[in-house]
Amino acid sequence: MAKIEKVELRMVDLVPKVKRTDAIQSFVSQETPIVTITDADGAVGTGYSYTIGTGGSSVMRLLADHLAPRLIGRDADTIEAIWHELEFATHATTIGAITAIALAAIDTALWDLRAKKQNLPLWKLAGGAKDRCPLYTTEGGWLHIETEALVDDALAAKAKGFRGSKVKIGKPRGSEDLARLTAVRQAVGSSYEIMTDCNQGFSVDEAIRRAERLRDLDLAWIEEPLPADDIDGHVRLSNATSTPIAIGESLYSIRHFREYMQKGGCSIVQVDVGRIGGITPWLKVAHAAEAFDIPVCPHFLMELHVSLTCAIQNGRYVEYIPQLDELTAKKMRIKNGHALAPDEPGIGIDWDWDAVKAKSIAEFTTDIKK
């Protein structure tokens, strides 16, 4: 048993390399809390999470003032106990994004530490179902992008071996979404997947109406068509269309996923390790989804999700959105349109610590020691 002796907190603010817009917002900044945990043996684990531009300072204060101090002196291998203790310590503010984002950074660091001490890559430690997963790309499908560019990006991704492209929808008129998606389908053919993402932009009736208009395009899924807390609305929509409905990036509790699956409100689960609160609850959601014969296609965080998607039997896709290139020495490995599971012990992210330290925001850099 090695007790935790030190917790280091940093936050890096990354600017996306391309303009990112969807039906309700622009993604202009990626605040990235980073937690590094050192135990009495000198072993080190690092985890992280993210925001899309707001709330990062609140996450860092929650970590520094309330969560990280509770780690000192704990057995780093008691991950389940630590997760539940930290969640209960903040129960008056849960369930919500700020707490989940903070918990995710800590929990991921603990799993990284455990995997390194056991000399195993995360994907094997967490299950070891397969050593690679197919990719689909989102970076060329943002809502502001013109139709010709959408088509060009999808054709380029198909040529690289990617299995699909995601196109954001939510134009003022449904005919605009239909025209954009029809152009992509005609260009890529019937064997290439087209995913769509509404980013919670529709009412139930409008989502049903648009799903009907898009029915003949054989979409892989319609993602987040309604506000994430409208479970009954998703049930209505799922019953009204044969197109799969995907949910999960904006859910922060395993119980929310349980309700969706029990009620038939989704057919794709997109649980996000950064928003569900870490690897510990992520695996619980993924295994529950398998019991419902529902595939898992996690949202964002491809550098981490490749390992988790490969760990589980029902992991179907990894979403290609480069996120950590500025902070890592090596990129995620890709071969024939598949993301390859990392070989190195730990979560498989090779941090460039000089770059991390250079980009860290000084006011949020904190060391908590025994």
Coordinates of C-alpha atoms in Angstrom, one line a residue:
M1 CA 0.0 0.0 0.0
A2 CA 1.4 3.4 -1.1
K3 CA -0.2 6.5 0.3
I4 CA -0.7 9.7 -1.7
E5 CA 1.9 12.3 -0.7
K6 CA 1.5 15.1 -3.3
V7 CA -1.1 16.5 -5.6
E8 CA -0.2 19.0 -8.3
L9 CA -2.9 21.1 -10.0
R10 CA -2.6 23.0 -13.2
M11 CA -4.8 24.5 -15.8
V12 CA -4.0 25.1 -19.5
D13 CA -6.3 27.1 -21.8
L14 CA -6.1 25.7 -25.3
V15 CA -7.5 27.5 -28.4
P16 CA -9.1 25.1 -30.9
K17 CA -7.1 24.8 -34.2
V18 CA -10.3 25.2 -36.3
K19 CA -13.4 27.3 -35.8
R20 CA -16.0 25.1 -34.0
T21 CA -19.7 26.1 -34.2
D22 CA -22.9 24.1 -33.6
A23 CA -26.6 24.8 -33.3
I24 CA -26.4 26.7 -30.0
Q25 CA -22.8 27.8 -29.4
S26 CA -19.2 28.4 -30.5
F27 CA -16.4 26.4 -28.9
V28 CA -13.7 29.1 -28.6
S29 CA -11.6 27.8 -25.7
Q30 CA -10.7 24.6 -24.0
E31 CA -9.9 25.0 -20.4
T32 CA -8.0 21.9 -19.4
P33 CA -7.5 21.1 -15.6
I34 CA -4.6 18.7 -15.1
V35 CA -4.1 16.8 -11.9
T36 CA -0.8 14.9 -11.1
I37 CA -0.7 12.5 -8.1
T38 CA 2.5 11.2 -6.5
D39 CA 2.5 8.3 -4.0
A40 CA 5.0 7.3 -1.3
D41 CA 6.8 5.0 -3.8
G42 CA 7.4 7.9 -6.1
A43 CA 5.0 6.6 -8.7
V44 CA 3.1 9.3 -10.6
G45 CA -0.3 9.4 -12.3
T46 CA -1.8 12.3 -14.3
G47 CA -5.4 12.9 -15.3
Y48 CA -7.3 15.8 -16.9
S49 CA -10.7 17.0 -18.0
Y50 CA -12.0 20.0 -19.9
T51 CA -14.5 22.8 -20.3
I52 CA -15.5 24.5 -23.5
G53 CA -14.6 28.0 -22.3
T54 CA -16.4 28.7 -19.0
G55 CA -16.2 27.3 -15.5
G56 CA -12.5 26.3 -15.5
S57 CA -11.7 28.7 -12.6
S58 CA -14.5 27.2 -10.5
V59 CA -13.2 23.6 -11.2
M60 CA -9.7 24.6 -10.1
R61 CA -11.0 26.2 -6.9
L62 CA -13.1 23.1 -6.1
L63 CA -10.0 20.9 -6.7
A64 CA -7.7 23.1 -4.6
D65 CA -10.0 23.9 -1.7
H66 CA -12.1 20.8 -1.3
L67 CA -11.1 17.7 -3.2
A68 CA -7.3 17.5 -3.6
P69 CA -6.5 18.0 0.1
R70 CA -8.7 14.9 0.9
L71 CA -6.3 12.7 -1.2
I72 CA -3.3 13.2 1.0
G73 CA -2.6 10.1 3.0
R74 CA -5.1 7.9 1.1
D75 CA -4.2 4.6 -0.4
A76 CA -4.0 5.5 -4.1
D77 CA -5.2 2.1 -5.2
T78 CA -8.6 2.4 -3.4
I79 CA -10.1 4.2 -6.4
E80 CA -13.7 3.3 -5.9
A81 CA -13.7 4.4 -2.2
I82 CA -12.0 7.6 -3.1
W83 CA -14.4 8.5 -5.9
H84 CA -17.4 7.9 -3.7
E85 CA -15.9 9.8 -0.7
L86 CA -15.2 12.8 -2.9
E87 CA -18.6 12.8 -4.5
F88 CA -20.3 12.6 -1.1
A89 CA -18.0 15.4 0.2
T90 CA -19.5 17.7 -2.5
H91 CA -23.0 16.2 -2.4
A92 CA -24.6 19.5 -1.8
T93 CA -23.4 20.7 -5.2
T94 CA -23.9 17.5 -7.2
I95 CA -25.0 16.4 -9.7
G96 CA -23.5 18.9 -12.1
A97 CA -20.7 19.8 -14.5
I98 CA -18.3 21.6 -12.1
T99 CA -18.1 18.6 -9.7
A100 CA -18.0 16.0 -12.5
I101 CA -15.2 17.8 -14.3
A102 CA -13.1 18.1 -11.1
L103 CA -13.8 14.4 -10.2
A104 CA -12.8 13.3 -13.7
A105 CA -9.3 14.8 -13.5
I106 CA -8.6 13.2 -10.1
D107 CA -10.1 9.8 -11.0
T108 CA -8.2 9.6 -14.3
A109 CA -5.0 10.4 -12.5
L110 CA -5.6 7.6 -10.1
W111 CA -6.2 5.1 -12.9
D112 CA -3.1 6.3 -14.7
L113 CA -1.1 5.7 -11.5
R114 CA -2.7 2.2 -11.0
A115 CA -2.0 1.2 -14.5
K116 CA 1.6 2.3 -14.4
K117 CA 2.3 0.5 -11.1
Q118 CA 0.8 -2.7 -12.6
N119 CA 2.8 -2.1 -15.8
L120 CA -0.3 -2.3 -18.0
P121 CA -1.9 0.0 -20.5
L122 CA -5.3 1.3 -19.4
W123 CA -7.2 -0.6 -22.2
K124 CA -5.9 -3.9 -20.9
L125 CA -6.3 -3.0 -17.2
A126 CA -9.9 -1.9 -17.8
G127 CA -10.9 -5.0 -19.9
G128 CA -8.8 -5.5 -22.9
A129 CA -11.6 -6.2 -25.5
K130 CA -9.6 -5.2 -28.6
D131 CA -6.5 -3.3 -29.5
R132 CA -8.0 -0.8 -32.0
C133 CA -11.3 1.0 -32.8
P134 CA -12.6 2.7 -36.0
L135 CA -12.6 6.4 -36.2
Y136 CA -15.1 9.0 -37.4
T137 CA -14.2 12.6 -37.8
T138 CA -16.0 15.7 -36.6
E139 CA -13.5 18.5 -37.4
G140 CA -14.8 19.1 -40.9
G141 CA -18.5 19.1 -40.1
W142 CA -19.1 22.2 -38.1
L143 CA -22.3 24.2 -38.7
H144 CA -20.7 27.2 -40.3
I145 CA -18.8 25.2 -43.0
E146 CA -20.1 25.5 -46.5
T147 CA -21.5 22.4 -48.3
E148 CA -18.7 22.0 -50.7
A149 CA -16.2 22.0 -47.9
L150 CA -18.2 19.4 -46.0
V151 CA -18.1 17.1 -49.0
D152 CA -14.4 17.6 -49.5
D153 CA -13.6 16.8 -45.9
A154 CA -15.8 13.7 -45.9
L155 CA -14.2 12.4 -49.1
A156 CA -10.7 13.1 -47.7
A157 CA -11.6 11.2 -44.5
K158 CA -13.0 8.3 -46.4
A159 CA -9.8 8.1 -48.5
K160 CA -7.8 7.9 -45.2
G161 CA -9.8 4.9 -44.1
F162 CA -12.1 6.7 -41.6
R163 CA -15.5 5.0 -41.2
G164 CA -17.6 8.1 -41.0
S165 CA -18.0 11.9 -40.7
K166 CA -20.2 13.9 -38.4
V167 CA -22.1 16.9 -39.7
K168 CA -23.6 19.4 -37.4
I169 CA -27.3 20.2 -38.1
G170 CA -29.6 22.9 -36.8
K171 CA -29.8 25.4 -39.6
P172 CA -32.8 27.8 -39.5
R173 CA -34.7 25.7 -42.0
G174 CA -34.7 21.9 -42.2
S175 CA -34.3 22.1 -46.0
E176 CA -30.8 23.6 -45.4
D177 CA -29.8 20.6 -43.3
L178 CA -31.3 18.2 -45.8
A179 CA -29.4 19.8 -48.7
R180 CA -26.1 19.7 -46.9
L181 CA -26.4 16.1 -45.8
T182 CA -27.8 15.0 -49.2
A183 CA -24.7 16.4 -50.9
V184 CA -22.4 14.5 -48.5
R185 CA -24.3 11.2 -49.0
Q186 CA -24.2 11.5 -52.8
A187 CA -20.5 12.1 -52.6
V188 CA -19.4 9.4 -50.2
G189 CA -21.8 6.6 -51.2
S190 CA -23.9 4.2 -49.1
S191 CA -21.1 2.4 -47.4
Y192 CA -19.7 5.5 -45.5
E193 CA -21.4 6.5 -42.2
I194 CA -22.8 10.0 -41.7
M195 CA -23.4 11.0 -38.1
T196 CA -25.4 14.1 -37.3
D197 CA -25.3 16.3 -34.1
C198 CA -28.0 18.8 -33.1
N199 CA -26.4 19.9 -29.8
Q200 CA -29.7 20.0 -28.0
G201 CA -31.0 22.6 -30.4
F202 CA -34.6 21.3 -31.2
S203 CA -38.0 20.9 -29.5
V204 CA -39.5 17.4 -29.6
D205 CA -41.9 18.2 -32.4
E206 CA -39.2 19.9 -34.5
A207 CA -36.8 17.0 -33.9
I208 CA -39.4 14.5 -35.1
R209 CA -40.1 16.6 -38.1
R210 CA -36.5 16.8 -39.1
A211 CA -35.8 13.2 -38.4
E212 CA -38.6 12.3 -40.8
R213 CA -37.1 14.6 -43.5
L214 CA -33.6 12.9 -43.1
R215 CA -34.9 9.4 -42.9
D216 CA -33.8 8.2 -46.4
L217 CA -30.2 9.3 -45.9
D218 CA -29.6 6.3 -43.7
L219 CA -27.8 8.3 -40.9
A220 CA -25.7 6.5 -38.4
W221 CA -27.4 8.6 -35.7
I222 CA -29.0 11.8 -34.6
E223 CA -27.1 13.1 -31.6
E224 CA -28.4 15.3 -28.8
P225 CA -31.5 16.4 -30.6
L226 CA -33.2 17.8 -27.4
P227 CA -32.2 19.2 -24.1
A228 CA -30.3 16.5 -22.3
D229 CA -32.6 16.4 -19.3
D230 CA -35.7 15.8 -21.4
I231 CA -35.8 12.0 -21.1
D232 CA -39.5 11.7 -22.0
G233 CA -39.0 13.8 -25.1
H234 CA -36.2 11.5 -26.3
V235 CA -38.5 8.5 -25.7
R236 CA -41.1 10.2 -28.0
L237 CA -38.5 10.9 -30.6
S238 CA -37.0 7.4 -30.5
N239 CA -40.5 5.9 -30.9
A240 CA -41.1 8.2 -33.9
T241 CA -38.0 7.4 -36.0
S242 CA -36.0 4.4 -37.0
T243 CA -32.8 6.5 -37.1
P244 CA -30.7 5.8 -33.9
I245 CA -30.8 8.5 -31.3
A246 CA -27.4 9.2 -29.5
I247 CA -27.1 10.8 -26.1
G248 CA -24.6 11.2 -23.3
E249 CA -22.1 14.0 -23.7
S250 CA -24.2 16.3 -21.4
L251 CA -25.1 13.7 -18.7
Y252 CA -23.3 13.8 -15.4
S253 CA -24.7 10.8 -13.5
I254 CA -24.8 7.0 -14.1
R255 CA -28.5 7.2 -13.0
H256 CA -29.4 9.5 -15.8
F257 CA -28.0 7.0 -18.3
R258 CA -29.9 4.2 -16.5
E259 CA -33.2 6.1 -17.0
Y260 CA -32.5 6.7 -20.7
M261 CA -31.7 3.1 -21.3
Q262 CA -34.6 1.7 -19.2
K263 CA -37.1 4.0 -20.9
G264 CA -35.9 3.4 -24.5
G265 CA -34.8 7.0 -25.0
C266 CA -31.6 6.3 -26.8
S267 CA -29.9 3.7 -29.0
I268 CA -26.3 5.0 -28.8
V269 CA -24.5 5.9 -25.6
Q270 CA -21.9 8.7 -25.8
V271 CA -20.6 8.8 -22.3
D272 CA -17.8 11.3 -21.8
V273 CA -15.2 10.5 -19.2
G274 CA -14.6 14.2 -18.6
R275 CA -18.3 14.8 -17.8
I276 CA -19.4 11.7 -16.1
G277 CA -16.8 12.1 -13.4
G278 CA -13.9 9.9 -14.5
I279 CA -13.0 6.4 -15.6
T280 CA -14.7 4.7 -12.6
P281 CA -18.3 5.8 -13.5
W282 CA -17.5 5.7 -17.3
L283 CA -16.9 1.9 -17.1
K284 CA -20.1 1.4 -15.1
V285 CA -22.2 3.2 -17.8
A286 CA -20.5 1.3 -20.6
H287 CA -21.1 -2.1 -19.0
A288 CA -24.7 -1.2 -18.3
A289 CA -25.1 -0.2 -21.9
E290 CA -23.9 -3.7 -22.9
A291 CA -26.6 -5.2 -20.9
F292 CA -29.1 -3.3 -23.0
D293 CA -27.3 -4.2 -26.3
I294 CA -26.4 -0.5 -26.8
P295 CA -23.1 0.5 -28.4
V296 CA -20.8 3.1 -26.8
C297 CA -19.4 5.8 -29.0
P298 CA -17.8 8.3 -26.5
H299 CA -17.8 12.0 -27.0
F300 CA -14.6 14.0 -27.5
L301 CA -11.3 13.3 -25.6
M302 CA -10.1 10.9 -28.3
E303 CA -6.6 10.6 -26.7
L304 CA -8.2 9.0 -23.6
H305 CA -11.3 7.4 -25.1
V306 CA -9.3 5.2 -27.4
S307 CA -8.2 3.2 -24.4
L308 CA -11.6 3.0 -22.9
T309 CA -13.4 2.1 -26.1
C310 CA -10.9 -0.6 -26.7
A311 CA -11.4 -1.9 -23.1
I312 CA -15.0 -2.8 -23.6
Q313 CA -16.8 -5.2 -25.8
N314 CA -19.5 -2.7 -27.0
G315 CA -17.2 0.1 -27.9
R316 CA -18.0 1.0 -31.5
Y317 CA -16.3 4.3 -32.5
V318 CA -13.8 6.9 -31.4
E319 CA -14.5 10.5 -32.3
Y320 CA -11.6 12.2 -34.1
I321 CA -11.1 15.7 -32.7
P322 CA -7.4 16.4 -32.0
Q323 CA -7.2 18.0 -28.6
L324 CA -3.9 17.6 -26.9
D325 CA -1.3 18.0 -29.7
E326 CA 0.2 21.1 -28.1
L327 CA 0.7 19.3 -24.8
T328 CA 2.0 15.9 -25.8
A329 CA 5.2 14.5 -27.2
K330 CA 3.4 11.8 -29.3
K331 CA 0.0 11.9 -31.1
M332 CA -2.6 9.2 -31.0
R333 CA -1.6 6.4 -33.4
I334 CA -3.9 5.9 -36.4
K335 CA -3.7 3.0 -39.0
N336 CA -6.2 2.4 -41.8
G337 CA -8.8 4.7 -40.2
H338 CA -8.5 3.0 -36.8
A339 CA -7.2 4.5 -33.5
L340 CA -4.7 2.1 -32.1
A341 CA -4.7 1.4 -28.3
P342 CA -1.5 2.7 -26.6
D343 CA 1.1 0.1 -25.7
E344 CA 2.6 2.2 -22.8
P345 CA 1.6 1.6 -19.2
G346 CA -1.0 4.1 -18.0
I347 CA -3.7 6.0 -19.8
G348 CA -1.4 6.3 -22.9
I349 CA -0.9 10.1 -23.0
D350 CA 2.8 11.2 -23.4
W351 CA 2.7 14.6 -21.7
D352 CA 5.3 17.2 -22.9
W353 CA 5.8 18.7 -19.4
D354 CA 7.8 21.6 -20.7
A355 CA 4.8 22.6 -22.9
V356 CA 2.3 21.9 -20.1
K357 CA 4.3 24.1 -17.6
A358 CA 4.8 26.8 -20.2
K359 CA 1.1 27.0 -21.0
S360 CA -0.2 26.6 -17.4
I361 CA -2.0 29.6 -15.9
A362 CA -0.1 30.7 -12.9
E363 CA -3.0 31.6 -10.6
F364 CA -4.4 28.1 -10.9
T365 CA -1.1 26.2 -10.3
T366 CA -1.1 24.6 -6.9
D367 CA 0.9 21.9 -5.1
I368 CA -0.7 20.1 -2.1
K369 CA 1.7 18.0 0.0
K370 CA 1.7 15.8 3.0

